């Protein structure tokens, strides 16, 4: 019985975590012509509870369409195709995708707690330090892709090439606020990201018969992510991982308008005199000199690679198969804190 408690009973609550509701209407129309030309058209509208304020307002309704086409030109020109070309297709697509945010992110409640006191437990609650932009919009991603797929020598050799360009607008995240506002952060649409690149896949059956075979696939892709726009209250940059000017690490990945996503900033550059010599400063506590920091924050690298790739080989002898996969990453920087402290 609750009245038998010696102290004020602890607060126990039953909560609902991570629950949201999305209602949708969607359509799809597909048409094909003589096994060589295809068109798919889709449209979808979502209504999300995660973008609905408690008073029923909010930009909780968002629509996104898509159009995808492909042309099998090897079928169109079947009578005039060279014998070494087995298959050929061109494809193009334009699509949009909408996105909301986490459940209860825009409707900030109170958190509860207990303080053990000499005369019993004190029940506490505290408000959120994040304010929500009342004009918060859903995210929207617009994608364009162009591709070519061809096969040669009775499909023994296959080539697939693709170019893509993705623009994500109204990305939902937090930006810092001055402490005078009474809040630490604001949840809002922080900006736009553009993702573009090329991907190439070359696959071939080098050896193929009933007893043994060797299939090799080479994949190459180059991707660039840039920050197209940032909220005006973000400041010089938005921190992503780590911290540029705090703690022992003093390096962090950041995003700033017009730059690549994931540029590495640090304030740990060693100060130098006019002759380019490193400057020392004295630490009286340990009676030793150490290199002096120059101060200020500057770019020291980036986390995005220049390009990546893979090479997969599959060997088969009767019922036994052996595979070998090599992954490649060229460019980009890795911050290794164990290496730092180890040296």
Coordinates of C-alpha atoms in Angstrom, one line a residue:
X1 CA 0.0 0.0 0.0
X2 CA 1.3 3.4 -0.9
X3 CA 0.5 4.8 2.6
X4 CA 2.9 2.3 4.2
X5 CA 5.9 4.1 2.5
X6 CA 8.4 5.5 5.0
X7 CA 9.3 8.3 2.6
X8 CA 7.5 10.0 -0.2
X9 CA 7.1 7.3 -2.9
X10 CA 9.3 7.5 -6.0
X11 CA 7.6 8.9 -9.1
X12 CA 6.8 6.1 -11.6
X13 CA 5.4 7.0 -15.0
X14 CA 4.2 5.1 -17.9
X15 CA 5.4 6.7 -21.1
X16 CA 4.9 6.2 -24.8
X17 CA 8.2 6.4 -26.7
X18 CA 8.8 6.8 -30.4
X19 CA 5.2 6.7 -31.6
X20 CA 3.9 8.7 -34.5
X21 CA 1.2 8.3 -37.2
X22 CA 1.5 9.0 -40.9
X23 CA -1.5 8.9 -43.1
X24 CA -0.9 8.7 -46.9
X25 CA -2.6 8.8 -50.3
X26 CA -0.6 7.6 -53.3
X27 CA -1.0 6.7 -56.9
X28 CA 1.1 5.0 -59.5
X29 CA 0.6 4.9 -63.3
X30 CA 2.8 2.6 -65.5
X31 CA 2.8 2.3 -69.3
X32 CA 5.0 0.3 -71.7
X33 CA 5.2 0.4 -75.4
X34 CA 6.3 -2.7 -77.5
X35 CA 8.7 -3.9 -74.8
X36 CA 11.1 -1.0 -75.4
X37 CA 9.8 2.2 -73.9
X38 CA 8.5 2.4 -70.3
X39 CA 7.2 5.3 -68.1
X40 CA 6.3 5.2 -64.4
X41 CA 4.5 8.2 -62.7
X42 CA 3.9 8.3 -59.0
X43 CA 2.5 10.7 -56.5
X44 CA 2.2 10.6 -52.8
X45 CA 0.9 12.9 -50.0
X46 CA 1.7 12.3 -46.4
X47 CA 0.1 13.8 -43.2
X48 CA 2.5 13.3 -40.3
X49 CA 1.7 13.6 -36.6
X50 CA 5.5 14.4 -36.0
X51 CA 5.0 17.8 -37.7
X52 CA 1.7 18.6 -36.0
X53 CA 1.7 21.0 -33.0
X54 CA -0.6 20.3 -30.1
X55 CA -3.0 23.0 -31.2
X56 CA -3.5 21.3 -34.6
X57 CA -1.3 23.7 -36.6
X58 CA 1.9 23.0 -38.5
X59 CA 3.2 22.1 -42.0
X60 CA 2.3 18.5 -41.5
X61 CA 1.0 17.8 -45.1
X62 CA 3.6 17.4 -47.9
X63 CA 3.3 16.0 -51.5
X64 CA 6.0 14.4 -53.6
X65 CA 5.9 13.0 -57.1
X66 CA 8.2 11.1 -59.4
X67 CA 8.7 10.3 -63.1
X68 CA 10.9 7.4 -64.3
X69 CA 11.5 6.5 -67.9
X70 CA 13.6 3.8 -69.7
X71 CA 14.3 3.0 -73.3
X72 CA 15.6 -0.4 -74.5
X73 CA 17.2 0.8 -77.7
X74 CA 18.6 -2.6 -78.5
X75 CA 15.0 -3.7 -79.0
X76 CA 14.1 -0.6 -81.1
X77 CA 17.1 -1.2 -83.5
X78 CA 17.1 -5.0 -83.1
X79 CA 17.4 -5.5 -86.9
X80 CA 20.4 -3.2 -87.2
X81 CA 22.3 -3.9 -84.0
X82 CA 25.9 -5.3 -84.2
X83 CA 26.2 -8.9 -83.2
X84 CA 28.6 -8.0 -80.3
X85 CA 26.0 -5.8 -78.6
X86 CA 23.6 -8.0 -76.6
X87 CA 21.5 -5.4 -74.8
X88 CA 21.3 -1.6 -74.4
X89 CA 19.1 0.6 -72.2
X90 CA 19.0 4.3 -71.4
X91 CA 17.2 5.4 -68.2
X92 CA 16.3 8.8 -66.6
X93 CA 14.3 9.7 -63.5
X94 CA 13.2 12.7 -61.5
X95 CA 11.8 12.1 -58.1
X96 CA 11.0 13.9 -54.9
X97 CA 10.8 12.3 -51.4
X98 CA 9.3 14.0 -48.3
X99 CA 10.5 13.5 -44.7
X100 CA 9.3 14.5 -41.3
X101 CA 11.2 14.4 -37.9
X102 CA 11.3 12.4 -34.7
X103 CA 8.1 11.8 -32.7
X104 CA 7.4 14.5 -30.1
X105 CA 10.4 16.5 -31.3
X106 CA 8.3 19.6 -31.9
X107 CA 6.0 19.3 -28.9
X108 CA 8.4 19.7 -26.0
X109 CA 7.0 18.5 -22.6
X110 CA 8.6 18.2 -19.2
X111 CA 11.1 15.6 -17.9
X112 CA 10.6 14.3 -14.4
X113 CA 13.0 13.2 -11.7
X114 CA 13.5 12.5 -7.9
X115 CA 15.7 14.1 -5.3
X116 CA 16.4 12.0 -2.2
X117 CA 15.8 14.3 0.7
X118 CA 16.0 13.7 4.5
X119 CA 12.3 14.1 4.8
X120 CA 11.4 12.1 1.7
X121 CA 11.7 12.2 -2.1
X122 CA 11.2 15.5 -3.8
X123 CA 9.5 15.1 -7.2
X124 CA 11.0 17.4 -9.8
X125 CA 10.3 18.4 -13.4
X126 CA 12.3 20.5 -15.9
X127 CA 11.5 22.1 -19.2
X128 CA 13.3 21.6 -22.5
X129 CA 16.2 23.9 -23.4
X130 CA 15.3 23.6 -27.1
X131 CA 12.7 25.9 -28.7
X132 CA 10.9 24.9 -31.9
X133 CA 10.5 27.1 -34.9
X134 CA 6.7 27.5 -35.4
X135 CA 7.3 27.7 -39.2
X136 CA 9.1 24.3 -39.3
X137 CA 8.7 22.7 -42.8
X138 CA 9.1 19.1 -43.8
X139 CA 12.3 18.0 -45.5
X140 CA 12.2 17.5 -49.3
X141 CA 14.7 15.6 -51.4
X142 CA 14.8 16.1 -55.2
X143 CA 16.7 13.6 -57.2
X144 CA 17.8 13.4 -60.8
X145 CA 19.5 10.3 -62.3
X146 CA 20.7 9.5 -65.8
X147 CA 22.0 6.0 -66.6
X148 CA 23.2 3.7 -69.3
X149 CA 23.2 -0.1 -69.2
X150 CA 24.8 -2.2 -72.0
X151 CA 25.8 -5.9 -72.4
X152 CA 28.2 -7.4 -74.9
X153 CA 29.2 -10.8 -76.3
X154 CA 25.9 -12.6 -75.3
X155 CA 25.9 -10.9 -71.9
X156 CA 29.4 -12.0 -71.0
X157 CA 30.4 -8.4 -70.3
X158 CA 28.1 -5.8 -68.7
X159 CA 28.6 -2.0 -68.2
X160 CA 26.4 0.2 -66.1
X161 CA 27.1 4.0 -65.8
X162 CA 25.0 6.4 -63.7
X163 CA 25.1 10.1 -62.9
X164 CA 23.0 11.5 -60.1
X165 CA 22.2 14.8 -58.4
X166 CA 20.3 15.0 -55.1
X167 CA 19.2 18.2 -53.4
X168 CA 17.8 18.0 -49.9
X169 CA 16.1 21.2 -48.8
X170 CA 14.8 22.3 -45.4
X171 CA 16.9 19.8 -43.4
X172 CA 15.6 19.6 -39.9
X173 CA 18.2 20.0 -37.1
X174 CA 19.2 22.4 -34.3
X175 CA 21.1 25.6 -34.2
X176 CA 22.6 27.2 -31.1
X177 CA 20.9 30.3 -29.5
X178 CA 22.3 33.0 -27.3
X179 CA 21.8 32.1 -23.6
X180 CA 20.0 35.4 -23.1
X181 CA 17.0 33.9 -25.0
X182 CA 16.4 31.4 -22.2
X183 CA 17.1 28.5 -24.5
X184 CA 20.2 26.7 -25.8
X185 CA 19.0 25.5 -29.2
X186 CA 16.3 26.0 -31.8
X187 CA 14.9 23.1 -33.8
X188 CA 14.4 24.5 -37.3
X189 CA 15.2 24.1 -41.0
X190 CA 18.9 24.5 -41.0
X191 CA 19.7 24.5 -44.7
X192 CA 20.2 22.5 -47.9
X193 CA 22.6 19.8 -49.0
X194 CA 23.5 18.8 -52.5
X195 CA 24.8 15.3 -53.2
X196 CA 26.1 14.5 -56.7
X197 CA 28.4 12.0 -58.3
X198 CA 29.0 9.2 -60.8
X199 CA 29.0 5.5 -60.4
X200 CA 30.4 2.9 -62.8
X201 CA 30.1 -0.9 -62.6
X202 CA 31.9 -3.2 -65.0
X203 CA 31.2 -7.0 -64.7
X204 CA 32.3 -9.9 -66.8
X205 CA 32.4 -13.7 -67.0
X206 CA 36.0 -14.2 -67.8
X207 CA 35.8 -18.0 -67.7
X208 CA 32.5 -19.8 -67.9
X209 CA 31.8 -23.5 -68.5
X210 CA 30.1 -26.4 -66.7
X211 CA 33.0 -27.2 -64.3
X212 CA 34.5 -23.9 -63.4
X213 CA 33.9 -20.2 -63.8
X214 CA 35.5 -16.8 -62.9
X215 CA 33.3 -13.7 -62.6
X216 CA 34.9 -10.3 -61.9
X217 CA 33.1 -7.1 -61.0
X218 CA 34.7 -3.7 -60.7
X219 CA 32.8 -0.8 -59.1
X220 CA 33.8 2.9 -59.0
X221 CA 32.0 5.8 -57.5
X222 CA 32.8 9.5 -56.9
X223 CA 30.4 11.5 -54.6
X224 CA 30.5 15.1 -53.5
X225 CA 28.3 16.6 -50.8
X226 CA 28.2 20.4 -50.6
X227 CA 26.3 22.7 -48.3
X228 CA 24.1 24.9 -50.5
X229 CA 22.5 26.9 -47.8
X230 CA 22.6 27.4 -44.0
X231 CA 20.3 29.2 -41.6
X232 CA 21.4 32.7 -40.9
X233 CA 21.6 32.1 -37.1
X234 CA 24.0 29.1 -37.6
X235 CA 27.0 31.4 -37.4
X236 CA 30.4 30.7 -39.1
X237 CA 29.7 27.0 -39.3
X238 CA 27.6 24.1 -37.9
X239 CA 29.5 21.5 -35.9
X240 CA 28.9 17.9 -36.9
X241 CA 31.3 15.6 -35.0
X242 CA 34.0 16.4 -32.4
X243 CA 34.8 19.9 -31.2
X244 CA 37.0 22.4 -33.0
X245 CA 38.1 24.3 -29.9
X246 CA 37.3 22.3 -26.8
X247 CA 38.9 19.6 -24.7
X248 CA 42.0 17.6 -25.5
X249 CA 41.0 16.6 -29.1
X250 CA 40.4 20.1 -30.5
X251 CA 39.4 19.0 -34.0
X252 CA 35.9 18.6 -35.4
X253 CA 34.0 18.1 -38.7
X254 CA 31.9 21.1 -39.6
X255 CA 29.6 22.3 -42.3
X256 CA 29.5 25.9 -43.7
X257 CA 27.6 27.5 -46.6
X258 CA 29.3 27.0 -49.9
X259 CA 31.8 24.3 -48.6
X260 CA 32.0 20.6 -48.6
X261 CA 30.1 18.7 -46.0
X262 CA 32.5 17.4 -43.3
X263 CA 35.4 19.8 -43.5
X264 CA 37.8 19.3 -40.6
X265 CA 38.5 22.4 -38.5
X266 CA 41.0 22.8 -35.6
X267 CA 42.5 25.5 -33.5
X268 CA 45.6 23.5 -32.6
X269 CA 48.0 24.9 -35.2
X270 CA 51.4 25.8 -33.7
X271 CA 52.2 29.5 -33.6
X272 CA 55.3 30.6 -35.6
X273 CA 57.4 33.7 -35.8
X274 CA 58.1 35.7 -39.0
X275 CA 60.9 33.3 -39.8
X276 CA 58.6 30.3 -39.7
X277 CA 60.0 28.9 -36.5
X278 CA 57.7 27.2 -34.0
X279 CA 57.1 29.2 -30.8
X280 CA 57.3 27.8 -27.3
X281 CA 55.4 28.9 -24.2
X282 CA 56.1 28.0 -20.5
X283 CA 53.9 25.9 -18.3
X284 CA 54.9 26.8 -14.7
X285 CA 52.8 24.0 -13.2
X286 CA 54.9 21.2 -14.8
X287 CA 58.0 23.3 -15.2
X288 CA 58.2 22.6 -18.9
X289 CA 57.9 24.3 -22.3
X290 CA 55.4 23.3 -25.0
X291 CA 54.4 24.5 -28.4
X292 CA 52.2 27.6 -28.3
X293 CA 48.8 27.5 -30.1
X294 CA 48.3 30.1 -32.8
X295 CA 44.6 30.5 -32.0
X296 CA 41.9 30.8 -34.5
X297 CA 40.2 28.0 -36.4
X298 CA 41.3 26.8 -39.8
X299 CA 40.7 23.9 -42.2
X300 CA 43.0 20.9 -41.7
X301 CA 41.4 18.3 -43.9
X302 CA 38.1 16.7 -44.8
X303 CA 36.3 13.5 -44.0
X304 CA 34.9 12.8 -47.5
X305 CA 37.0 10.7 -49.8
X306 CA 37.9 11.8 -53.3
X307 CA 36.5 8.5 -54.7
X308 CA 35.9 4.9 -53.7
X309 CA 35.7 1.6 -55.4
X310 CA 35.6 -2.2 -55.0
X311 CA 36.7 -5.2 -56.9
X312 CA 34.9 -8.5 -56.4
X313 CA 36.0 -11.8 -57.8
X314 CA 34.0 -15.1 -57.6
X315 CA 35.6 -18.4 -58.5
X316 CA 33.7 -21.6 -58.9
X317 CA 34.9 -25.2 -59.3
X318 CA 32.0 -27.6 -59.7
X319 CA 30.0 -27.2 -56.4
X320 CA 32.7 -25.1 -54.6
X321 CA 32.7 -21.3 -54.7
X322 CA 35.4 -18.9 -53.5
X323 CA 35.1 -15.1 -53.3
X324 CA 37.5 -12.3 -52.9
X325 CA 36.5 -8.7 -52.3
X326 CA 38.7 -5.6 -52.2
X327 CA 37.4 -2.3 -51.0
X328 CA 39.2 1.0 -52.0
X329 CA 39.0 4.5 -50.5
X330 CA 41.2 7.3 -51.9
X331 CA 41.4 10.6 -50.2
X332 CA 39.7 11.9 -47.1
X333 CA 41.2 12.2 -43.6
X334 CA 40.7 10.2 -40.4
X335 CA 41.3 11.7 -37.0
X336 CA 42.9 9.1 -34.8
X337 CA 42.9 10.0 -31.2
X338 CA 44.7 6.8 -30.0
X339 CA 47.5 7.8 -32.4
X340 CA 47.6 11.3 -31.0
X341 CA 47.9 10.1 -27.4
X342 CA 50.2 7.3 -28.4
X343 CA 52.7 9.8 -29.7

